[in-house]
Tab-separated table of C-alpha atoms in Angstrom:
chain	number	residue	atom	x	y	z
Y	163	MET	CA	32.427	11.986	-6.002
Y	164	GLU	CA	30.613	12.434	-9.293
Y	165	GLN	CA	27.663	14.783	-8.899
Y	166	LYS	CA	24.427	13.613	-10.474
Y	167	HIS	CA	21.002	15.044	-11.136
Y	168	PRO	CA	17.791	13.257	-10.078
Y	169	ALA	CA	17.259	12.342	-13.749
Y	170	ASN	CA	20.560	10.426	-13.690
Y	171	ILE	CA	19.473	8.439	-10.633
Y	172	PHE	CA	16.102	7.734	-12.265
Y	173	ALA	CA	17.854	6.465	-15.414
Y	174	GLU	CA	20.184	4.284	-13.325
Y	175	ALA	CA	17.208	2.796	-11.476
Y	176	LEU	CA	15.476	1.938	-14.749
Y	177	ASP	CA	18.664	0.385	-16.153
Y	178	TYR	CA	19.035	-1.709	-13.000
Y	179	LEU	CA	15.459	-2.988	-13.151
Y	180	TRP	CA	15.602	-3.584	-16.918
Y	181	ASN	CA	18.744	-5.689	-16.630
Y	182	GLY	CA	17.749	-7.386	-13.375
Y	183	LEU	CA	14.417	-8.528	-14.809
Y	184	GLY	CA	15.976	-9.720	-18.079
Y	185	LEU	CA	13.316	-7.965	-20.144
Y	186	GLU	CA	15.326	-7.548	-23.333
Y	187	GLU	CA	15.633	-11.323	-23.692
Y	188	LYS	CA	11.863	-11.576	-23.216
Y	189	GLY	CA	11.176	-9.260	-26.171
Y	190	TRP	CA	10.253	-6.112	-24.232
Y	191	LYS	CA	10.937	-2.553	-25.451
Y	192	ARG	CA	11.967	0.600	-23.585
Y	193	LEU	CA	9.912	3.708	-24.301
Y	194	LYS	CA	11.418	7.197	-24.505
Y	195	LYS	CA	9.824	8.331	-21.243
Y	196	GLY	CA	11.272	5.284	-19.494
Y	197	ASP	CA	8.413	2.771	-19.364
Y	198	PHE	CA	8.933	-0.898	-20.275
Y	199	LYS	CA	6.419	-2.369	-22.722
Y	200	LYS	CA	5.610	-5.485	-24.729
Y	201	LYS	CA	2.729	-5.768	-27.201
Y	202	MET	CA	1.296	-9.161	-28.034
Y	203	LYS	CA	-0.438	-10.309	-31.232
Y	204	ASN	CA	-3.506	-11.354	-29.216
Y	205	GLY	CA	-4.192	-7.720	-28.307
Y	206	LEU	CA	-2.710	-7.798	-24.814
Y	207	THR	CA	-0.091	-5.266	-23.741
Y	208	TYR	CA	2.322	-5.768	-20.861
Y	209	GLN	CA	3.727	-2.576	-19.381
Y	210	ILE	CA	5.722	-1.393	-16.380
Y	211	TRP	CA	5.192	2.341	-16.031
Y	212	PHE	CA	6.997	4.695	-13.692
Y	213	ASP	CA	6.042	7.810	-11.741
Y	214	ARG	CA	8.540	10.392	-10.550
Y	215	SER	CA	7.899	12.707	-7.626
Y	216	ARG	CA	7.862	16.416	-8.460
Y	217	TYR	CA	10.033	17.132	-5.422
Y	218	ASN	CA	13.222	15.372	-6.456
Y	219	TYR	CA	16.542	17.103	-5.765
Y	220	ILE	CA	20.152	16.384	-4.835
Y	221	ASP	CA	22.210	18.980	-2.927
Y	222	TYR	CA	25.805	17.812	-2.613
Y	223	GLU	CA	26.843	20.868	-0.575
Y	224	ILE	CA	24.596	19.974	2.353
Y	225	GLY	CA	24.784	16.240	1.638
Y	226	HIS	CA	21.074	15.709	1.275
Y	227	GLY	CA	18.687	14.737	-1.488
Y	228	ASN	CA	15.441	13.073	-2.375
Y	229	VAL	CA	14.685	11.051	-5.494
Y	230	GLU	CA	11.345	9.256	-5.296
Y	231	VAL	CA	9.985	6.764	-7.809
Y	232	GLY	CA	6.800	4.700	-7.954
Y	233	PHE	CA	5.864	2.048	-10.490
Y	234	THR	CA	3.029	-0.259	-11.519
Y	235	CYS	CA	3.118	-3.482	-13.546
Y	236	ILE	CA	0.024	-3.914	-15.714
Y	237	ILE	CA	-1.642	-6.122	-18.295
Y	238	LYS	CA	-4.140	-4.343	-20.507
Y	239	GLN	CA	-6.292	-5.022	-23.543
Y	240	GLY	CA	-6.984	-1.872	-25.517
Y	241	ASP	CA	-7.863	0.747	-22.907
Y	242	ASP	CA	-8.978	-1.863	-20.353
Y	243	ARG	CA	-6.474	-2.468	-17.595
Y	244	LEU	CA	-7.078	-6.092	-16.598
Y	245	TYR	CA	-4.306	-6.869	-14.103
Y	246	SER	CA	-2.121	-4.609	-11.947
Y	247	PHE	CA	0.722	-5.454	-9.599
Y	248	ARG	CA	2.046	-2.733	-7.325
Y	249	ILE	CA	4.645	-2.569	-4.566
Y	250	GLU	CA	4.179	0.117	-1.904
Y	251	PRO	CA	6.420	1.464	0.877
Y	252	THR	CA	5.710	0.158	4.372
Y	253	THR	CA	5.741	3.769	5.548
Y	254	GLY	CA	2.764	4.630	3.351
Y	255	GLY	CA	2.419	6.527	0.094
Y	256	SER	CA	3.266	5.223	-3.353
Y	257	PHE	CA	6.828	6.479	-3.916
Y	258	PHE	CA	10.115	4.856	-2.888
Y	259	ARG	CA	13.184	6.886	-1.945
Y	260	MET	CA	15.926	5.861	-4.317
Y	261	LEU	CA	18.946	7.436	-2.589
Y	262	THR	CA	21.313	6.006	-0.001
Y	263	ASP	CA	22.709	8.225	2.764
Y	264	ASP	CA	25.716	9.014	0.560
Y	265	LEU	CA	23.404	10.095	-2.312
Y	266	ARG	CA	23.886	7.060	-4.535
Y	267	LEU	CA	21.272	4.789	-6.102
Y	268	ASN	CA	19.940	2.356	-3.504
Y	269	THR	CA	20.475	-0.879	-5.428
Y	270	GLY	CA	19.772	-2.860	-2.264
Y	271	LEU	CA	16.199	-1.561	-2.329
Y	272	LEU	CA	15.848	-2.428	-6.013
Y	273	ASP	CA	17.107	-5.937	-5.261
Y	274	THR	CA	14.077	-6.434	-2.997
Y	275	PHE	CA	11.765	-5.499	-5.893
Y	276	LEU	CA	13.164	-7.949	-8.444
Y	277	PRO	CA	11.896	-11.248	-6.945
Y	278	LEU	CA	8.476	-9.718	-6.203
Y	279	ILE	CA	8.049	-8.462	-9.774
Y	280	LYS	CA	9.195	-11.804	-11.156
Y	281	ALA	CA	6.894	-13.869	-8.918
Y	282	ASN	CA	3.746	-11.748	-9.114
Y	283	TYR	CA	4.006	-10.313	-12.617
Y	284	LEU	CA	6.480	-11.890	-15.035
Y	285	ASP	CA	5.888	-15.460	-13.836
Y	286	PHE	CA	2.141	-14.783	-13.866
Y	287	ILE	CA	2.434	-13.696	-17.516
Y	288	ASP	CA	4.269	-16.939	-18.367
Y	289	ARG	CA	1.597	-19.027	-16.637
Y	290	PHE	CA	-1.193	-16.957	-18.199
Y	291	GLU	CA	0.174	-17.435	-21.716
Y	292	ALA	CA	0.368	-21.191	-21.120
Y	293	ASN	CA	-3.021	-21.624	-19.410
Y	294	PRO	CA	-5.104	-18.498	-18.603
Y	295	ALA	CA	-7.659	-20.174	-16.324
Y	296	GLU	CA	-4.992	-21.998	-14.338
Y	297	ALA	CA	-3.003	-18.778	-13.881
Y	298	LEU	CA	-6.102	-16.914	-12.666
Y	299	GLN	CA	-7.027	-19.517	-10.043
Y	300	PRO	CA	-4.967	-17.965	-7.163
Y	301	VAL	CA	-6.155	-14.409	-7.931
Y	302	CYS	CA	-9.927	-14.792	-8.440
Y	303	ALA	CA	-10.671	-11.699	-6.357
Y	304	PRO	CA	-10.546	-7.944	-6.955
Y	305	PHE	CA	-7.552	-7.590	-4.625
Y	306	THR	CA	-4.893	-10.033	-3.491
Y	307	GLU	CA	-2.599	-8.493	-0.878
Y	308	ALA	CA	0.615	-9.457	0.854
Y	309	GLU	CA	0.247	-10.209	4.552
Y	310	ASP	CA	2.403	-7.180	5.307
Y	311	TYR	CA	0.475	-4.917	2.882
Y	312	SER	CA	3.709	-4.204	0.982
Y	313	TRP	CA	2.219	-5.217	-2.379
Y	314	PHE	CA	-1.111	-5.961	-3.972
Y	315	ILE	CA	-2.571	-7.458	-7.143
Y	316	TYR	CA	-5.690	-5.885	-8.624
Y	317	VAL	CA	-7.698	-7.959	-11.107
Y	318	ARG	CA	-10.619	-6.512	-13.062
Y	319	GLU	CA	-13.784	-8.552	-13.534
Y	320	GLN	CA	-13.328	-8.340	-17.319
Y	321	MET	CA	-10.153	-10.415	-17.076
Y	322	VAL	CA	-11.871	-13.288	-15.285
Y	323	GLU	CA	-14.883	-12.926	-17.576
Y	324	ARG	CA	-12.747	-13.164	-20.726
Y	325	TYR	CA	-10.138	-15.707	-19.681
Y	326	GLY	CA	-11.468	-17.585	-16.649
Y	327	THR	CA	-14.054	-20.302	-16.108
Y	328	PRO	CA	-17.692	-19.719	-15.056
Y	329	GLU	CA	-16.759	-21.050	-11.608
Y	330	GLN	CA	-13.889	-18.554	-11.326
Y	331	LEU	CA	-16.157	-15.685	-12.358
Y	332	ALA	CA	-18.701	-16.709	-9.707
Y	333	GLU	CA	-15.930	-16.818	-7.067
Y	334	TYR	CA	-14.634	-13.417	-8.178
Y	335	ARG	CA	-18.084	-11.863	-7.809
Y	336	ARG	CA	-18.517	-13.499	-4.395
Y	337	GLN	CA	-15.204	-12.017	-3.247
Y	338	ALA	CA	-16.225	-8.616	-4.625
Y	339	GLU	CA	-19.449	-8.725	-2.597
Y	340	LEU	CA	-17.549	-9.711	0.550
Y	341	ARG	CA	-15.144	-6.840	0.014
Y	342	GLY	CA	-18.063	-4.425	0.189
Y	343	THR	CA	-19.239	-5.562	3.629
Y	344	PRO	CA	-18.589	-3.343	6.685
Y	345	GLU	CA	-16.706	-6.192	8.376
Y	346	HIS	CA	-14.285	-6.590	5.477
Y	347	LYS	CA	-13.769	-2.842	5.095
Y	348	ALA	CA	-12.978	-2.428	8.789
Y	349	LYS	CA	-10.642	-5.418	8.803
Y	350	ASN	CA	-8.861	-4.238	5.664
Y	351	TRP	CA	-8.411	-0.590	6.637
Y	352	MET	CA	-7.495	-1.445	10.218
Y	353	GLY	CA	-5.065	-4.114	9.047
Y	354	SER	CA	-3.304	-1.704	6.732
Y	355	MET	CA	-3.138	0.943	9.461
Y	356	LEU	CA	-1.791	-1.570	12.007
Y	357	PHE	CA	1.005	-2.565	9.674
Y	358	HIS	CA	2.033	0.981	8.792
Y	359	LEU	CA	1.952	2.172	12.416
Y	360	SER	CA	3.964	-0.881	13.500
Y	361	HIS	CA	6.744	0.220	11.115
Y	362	ALA	CA	6.440	3.978	11.644
Y	363	ASN	CA	9.361	5.895	13.146
Y	364	ASP	CA	7.176	8.662	14.589
Y	365	VAL	CA	5.131	6.329	16.841
Y	366	ASP	CA	5.930	5.925	20.550
Y	367	HIS	CA	5.913	2.133	20.436
Y	368	ALA	CA	6.789	1.754	24.127
Y	369	TRP	CA	3.819	3.901	25.152
Y	370	ALA	CA	1.461	2.055	22.800
Y	371	SER	CA	2.619	-1.335	24.117
Y	372	SER	CA	2.141	-0.400	27.778
Y	373	ARG	CA	-1.524	0.714	27.660
Y	374	THR	CA	-3.939	-1.546	29.549
Y	375	LYS	CA	-7.355	-2.549	28.256
Y	376	GLU	CA	-8.944	-0.564	31.097
Y	377	GLU	CA	-7.059	2.607	30.120
Y	378	LEU	CA	-8.022	2.238	26.485
Y	379	ASP	CA	-11.663	1.526	27.338
Y	380	GLN	CA	-11.777	4.822	29.231
Y	381	VAL	CA	-10.586	6.568	26.069
Y	382	VAL	CA	-12.689	4.842	23.441
Y	383	GLU	CA	-16.036	4.233	25.181
Y	384	PRO	CA	-17.050	7.937	25.412
Y	385	PHE	CA	-16.356	8.312	21.673
Y	386	VAL	CA	-18.467	5.251	20.900
Y	387	GLN	CA	-21.379	6.530	22.970
Y	388	ALA	CA	-21.150	10.062	21.550
Y	389	LYS	CA	-21.079	8.829	17.956
Y	390	ARG	CA	-24.049	6.575	18.606
Y	391	GLN	CA	-26.022	9.419	20.164
Y	392	THR	CA	-25.265	11.795	17.281
Y	393	GLY	CA	-26.042	9.228	14.587
Y	394	GLN	CA	-22.433	9.079	13.345
Y	395	TRP	CA	-21.859	5.451	14.327
Y	396	THR	CA	-21.687	3.307	11.181
Y	397	GLN	CA	-21.703	-0.426	10.579
Y	398	GLU	CA	-18.028	-0.145	9.704
Y	399	ASP	CA	-17.375	1.595	13.040
Y	400	GLU	CA	-19.171	-1.224	14.842
Y	401	ALA	CA	-17.111	-3.820	12.984
Y	402	GLY	CA	-13.919	-1.964	13.929
Y	403	TYR	CA	-15.067	-1.719	17.544
Y	404	GLN	CA	-15.625	-5.485	17.657
Y	405	LEU	CA	-12.101	-6.033	16.307
Y	406	TYR	CA	-10.810	-3.774	19.089
Y	407	GLN	CA	-12.684	-5.818	21.700
Y	408	GLN	CA	-11.209	-9.053	20.308
Y	409	GLU	CA	-7.618	-7.768	20.070
Y	410	THR	CA	-5.193	-9.355	22.554
Y	411	ASP	CA	-1.962	-7.595	21.537
Y	412	PRO	CA	-1.538	-4.411	23.678
Y	413	LYS	CA	0.163	-2.354	20.971
Y	414	LYS	CA	-2.330	-3.314	18.251
Y	415	ARG	CA	-5.159	-2.615	20.683
Y	416	THR	CA	-3.831	0.928	21.147
Y	417	PHE	CA	-3.607	1.388	17.384
Y	418	ARG	CA	-7.209	0.194	16.993
Y	419	VAL	CA	-8.331	2.859	19.473
Y	420	TRP	CA	-6.628	5.469	17.328
Y	421	TYR	CA	-8.575	4.213	14.315
Y	422	LEU	CA	-11.859	4.559	16.223
Y	423	ILE	CA	-11.309	8.036	17.697
Y	424	ALA	CA	-9.379	9.835	14.921
Y	425	ASN	CA	-11.071	12.820	13.241
Y	426	PRO	CA	-13.915	13.457	15.747
Y	427	ARG	CA	-15.889	15.715	13.417
Y	428	GLY	CA	-19.279	16.790	14.685
Y	429	LEU	CA	-18.553	15.859	18.305
Y	430	PRO	CA	-18.332	18.327	21.227
Y	431	LYS	CA	-15.039	20.193	21.698
Y	432	GLU	CA	-13.937	18.045	24.627
Y	433	PHE	CA	-13.678	15.074	22.250
Y	434	VAL	CA	-11.426	17.047	19.927
Y	435	GLN	CA	-9.175	17.761	22.922
Y	436	LYS	CA	-9.188	14.100	23.996
Y	437	GLU	CA	-8.269	13.028	20.485
Y	438	LEU	CA	-5.396	15.529	20.460
Y	439	GLU	CA	-4.095	14.287	23.809
Y	440	PHE	CA	-4.122	10.688	22.575
Y	441	ARG	CA	-2.507	11.680	19.263
Y	442	TRP	CA	0.325	13.551	20.976
Y	443	LYS	CA	1.108	10.556	23.181
Y	444	LEU	CA	1.037	8.144	20.252
Y	445	PHE	CA	2.890	10.536	17.915
Y	446	PRO	CA	5.018	12.729	20.250
Y	447	ASP	CA	6.904	14.309	17.335
Y	448	LYS	CA	3.634	15.722	15.987
Y	449	LYS	CA	3.066	17.655	19.213
Y	450	GLU	CA	6.447	19.343	18.799
Y	451	GLU	CA	5.702	20.166	15.153
Y	452	GLU	CA	2.251	21.578	15.922
Y	453	SER	CA	3.524	23.645	18.852
Y	454	LYS	CA	6.183	25.407	16.757
């Protein structure tokens, strides 16, 4: 088996994406550091830029390695980034592991990226060049996210201001205000956490699914009361607590409790111990790591 360095895998990944997206036919250029870029006469620049983890290595003797890459697809005008599309791992973080178990480039993973980049970035560019306001209609908000939180689109107000209609700008600003409310923040952060925990390998899913509402109430209610008494209870906490009360799925209900009790700073020591006990049941591997 040919032995490769992380830089070789990185180059292979870029070649695969470049060819799979058909960027050369679209008039794009490849920069020396690896980014893909296209400058337009109207002052807009399209760019896909890549990040490499500092902890990349391949050790063929032990049969293990790690090559991590992250990337963002952007539209900018001068120094103003107007539109960003980003895919993120379901396990959290911003880097994807590029190696298969036999230390080759994971082209299967890259194949999952191609249709997402085409649909949410390249096709958007085509629609935007044809009719800017029409292209902006589905994304008149600061953030547009996938239901599974695996990707998001970030649109700056300047883009809607420059290329959208007055009605679209008003809708954008309304969405921005909504995003700042405690209810939206709690729903967004809890939703992201629920998705990542649902896909996490270090969670005891059977334990989380088997907790009753009564058991969970006994855990969370003392934290709620203590935070209220110490002035730590926020509007966002209250919104999250209401989402917990409304939740009907046992596993998600358990995850929502974790959101409400994690990091009990400023509370008496017994709450720190209770949080640890809950954490070790939800994440049993962490107890083993912390006890070593």
